Short mmCIF file of C-alpha atoms in Angstrom, two decimals:
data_model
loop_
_atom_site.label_atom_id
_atom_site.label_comp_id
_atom_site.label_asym_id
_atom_site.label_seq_id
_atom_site.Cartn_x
_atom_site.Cartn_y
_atom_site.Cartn_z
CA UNK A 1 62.74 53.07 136.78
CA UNK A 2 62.45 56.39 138.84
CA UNK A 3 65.30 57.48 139.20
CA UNK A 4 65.58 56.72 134.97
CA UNK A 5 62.92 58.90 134.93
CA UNK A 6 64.01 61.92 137.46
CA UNK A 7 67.35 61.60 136.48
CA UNK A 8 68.71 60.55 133.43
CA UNK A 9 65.97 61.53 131.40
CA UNK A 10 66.04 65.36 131.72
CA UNK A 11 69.72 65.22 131.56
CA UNK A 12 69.57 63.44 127.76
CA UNK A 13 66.50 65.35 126.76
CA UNK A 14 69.10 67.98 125.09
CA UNK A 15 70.10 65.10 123.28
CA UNK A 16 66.96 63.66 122.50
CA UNK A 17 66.13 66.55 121.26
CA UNK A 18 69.13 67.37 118.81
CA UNK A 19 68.76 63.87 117.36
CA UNK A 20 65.09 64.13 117.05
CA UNK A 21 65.50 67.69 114.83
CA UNK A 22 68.72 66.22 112.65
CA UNK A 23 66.28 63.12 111.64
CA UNK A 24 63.18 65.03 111.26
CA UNK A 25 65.21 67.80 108.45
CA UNK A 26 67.10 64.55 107.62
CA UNK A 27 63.87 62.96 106.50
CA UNK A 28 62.07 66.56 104.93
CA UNK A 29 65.11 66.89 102.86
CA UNK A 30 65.34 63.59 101.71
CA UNK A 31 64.61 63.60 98.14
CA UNK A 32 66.47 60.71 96.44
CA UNK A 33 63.42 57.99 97.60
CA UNK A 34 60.81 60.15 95.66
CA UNK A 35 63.21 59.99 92.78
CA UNK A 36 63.67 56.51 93.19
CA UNK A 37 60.57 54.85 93.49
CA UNK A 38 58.12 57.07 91.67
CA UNK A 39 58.29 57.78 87.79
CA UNK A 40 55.05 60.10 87.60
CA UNK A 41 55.28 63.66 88.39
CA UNK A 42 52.10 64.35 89.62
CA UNK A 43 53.39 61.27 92.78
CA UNK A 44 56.45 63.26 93.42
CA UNK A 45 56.98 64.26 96.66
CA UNK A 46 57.54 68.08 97.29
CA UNK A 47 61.16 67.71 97.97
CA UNK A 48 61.79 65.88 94.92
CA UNK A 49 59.83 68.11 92.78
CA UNK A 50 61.52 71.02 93.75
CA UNK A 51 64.83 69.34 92.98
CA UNK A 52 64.20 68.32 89.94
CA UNK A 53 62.85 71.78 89.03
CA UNK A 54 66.21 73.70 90.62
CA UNK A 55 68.39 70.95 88.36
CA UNK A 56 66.78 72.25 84.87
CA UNK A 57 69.60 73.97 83.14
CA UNK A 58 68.35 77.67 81.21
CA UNK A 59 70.68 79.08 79.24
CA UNK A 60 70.10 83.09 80.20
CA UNK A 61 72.86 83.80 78.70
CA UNK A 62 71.77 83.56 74.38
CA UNK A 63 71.05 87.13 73.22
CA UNK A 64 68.14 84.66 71.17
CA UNK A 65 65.98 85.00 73.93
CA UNK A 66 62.97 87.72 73.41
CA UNK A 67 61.65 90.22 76.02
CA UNK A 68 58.63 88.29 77.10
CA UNK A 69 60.67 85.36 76.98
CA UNK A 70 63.05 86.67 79.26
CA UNK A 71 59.93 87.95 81.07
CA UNK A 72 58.59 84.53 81.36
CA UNK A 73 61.41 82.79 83.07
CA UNK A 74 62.06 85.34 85.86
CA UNK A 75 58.78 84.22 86.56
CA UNK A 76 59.32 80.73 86.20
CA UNK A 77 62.27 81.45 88.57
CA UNK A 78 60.44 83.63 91.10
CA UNK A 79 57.86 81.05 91.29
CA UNK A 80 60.30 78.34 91.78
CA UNK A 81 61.83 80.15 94.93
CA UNK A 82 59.03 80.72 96.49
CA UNK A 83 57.98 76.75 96.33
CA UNK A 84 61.32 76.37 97.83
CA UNK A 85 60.46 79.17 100.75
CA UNK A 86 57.12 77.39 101.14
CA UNK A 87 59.32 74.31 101.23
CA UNK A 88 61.54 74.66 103.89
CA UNK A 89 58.60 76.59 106.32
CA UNK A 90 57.63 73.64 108.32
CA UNK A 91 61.29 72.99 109.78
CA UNK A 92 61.33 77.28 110.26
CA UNK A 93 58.21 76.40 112.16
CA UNK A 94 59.26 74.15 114.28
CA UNK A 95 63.24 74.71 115.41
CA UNK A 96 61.73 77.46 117.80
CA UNK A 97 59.98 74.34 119.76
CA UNK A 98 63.07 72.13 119.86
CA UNK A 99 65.42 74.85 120.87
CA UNK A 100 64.35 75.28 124.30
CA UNK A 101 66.09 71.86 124.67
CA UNK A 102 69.18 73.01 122.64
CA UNK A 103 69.49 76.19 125.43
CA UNK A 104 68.16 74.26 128.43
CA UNK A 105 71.47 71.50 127.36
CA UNK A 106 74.05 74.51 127.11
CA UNK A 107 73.13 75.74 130.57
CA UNK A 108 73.16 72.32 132.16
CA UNK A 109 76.41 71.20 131.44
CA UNK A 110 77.63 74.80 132.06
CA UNK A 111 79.74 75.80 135.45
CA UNK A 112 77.95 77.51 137.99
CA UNK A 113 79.36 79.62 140.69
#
């Protein structure tokens, strides 16, 4: 159990690691189960919600539309990016944690003179 522990432990931590981030973003992005198994908006998770608000098709392109209707939906549209910015934060947060693992993995395996 010690030499588990001394030896091959640090040597898959790189690994660990890179499995631990792919499930973690695997399991923030995962949007489908909200979609799934709720059918109330206000129970949506965030993932879901913003998908189904990035799915809603807007015509821009009718010359029907007025000024302060246009004026409205770049709003609607700024607002939805930044719930997608505020969205994707935590995993921007924390990559810079995990990737001392990704760097310490390169170096490892890496020839040394």
């Amino acid at each position: 159990m010690q030499m588990m522990l001394r030896i091959c432990v640090p040597l898959a931590l790189p690994a660990i690691a890179t499995v631990t981030v792919f499930s973690i973003v695997g399991h923030w992005n995962n949007f489908f189960d909200g979609l799934l198994l709720t059918n109330t908006p206000s129970k949506m998770p965030l993932q879901t919600y913003i998908q189904t608000l990035t799915n809603k098709n807007i015509d821009v392109s009718s010359s029907s539309l007025t000024p302060e209707e246009l004026e409205v939906l770049t709003s609607l549209k700024t607002f939805n990016a930044a719930k997608i910015v505020a969205a994707s934060l935590p995993i921007v947060v924390f990559y810079p944690f995990m990737q001392r693992f990704f760097v310490s993995g390169l170096t490892l395996g890496s020839v040394k003179e």
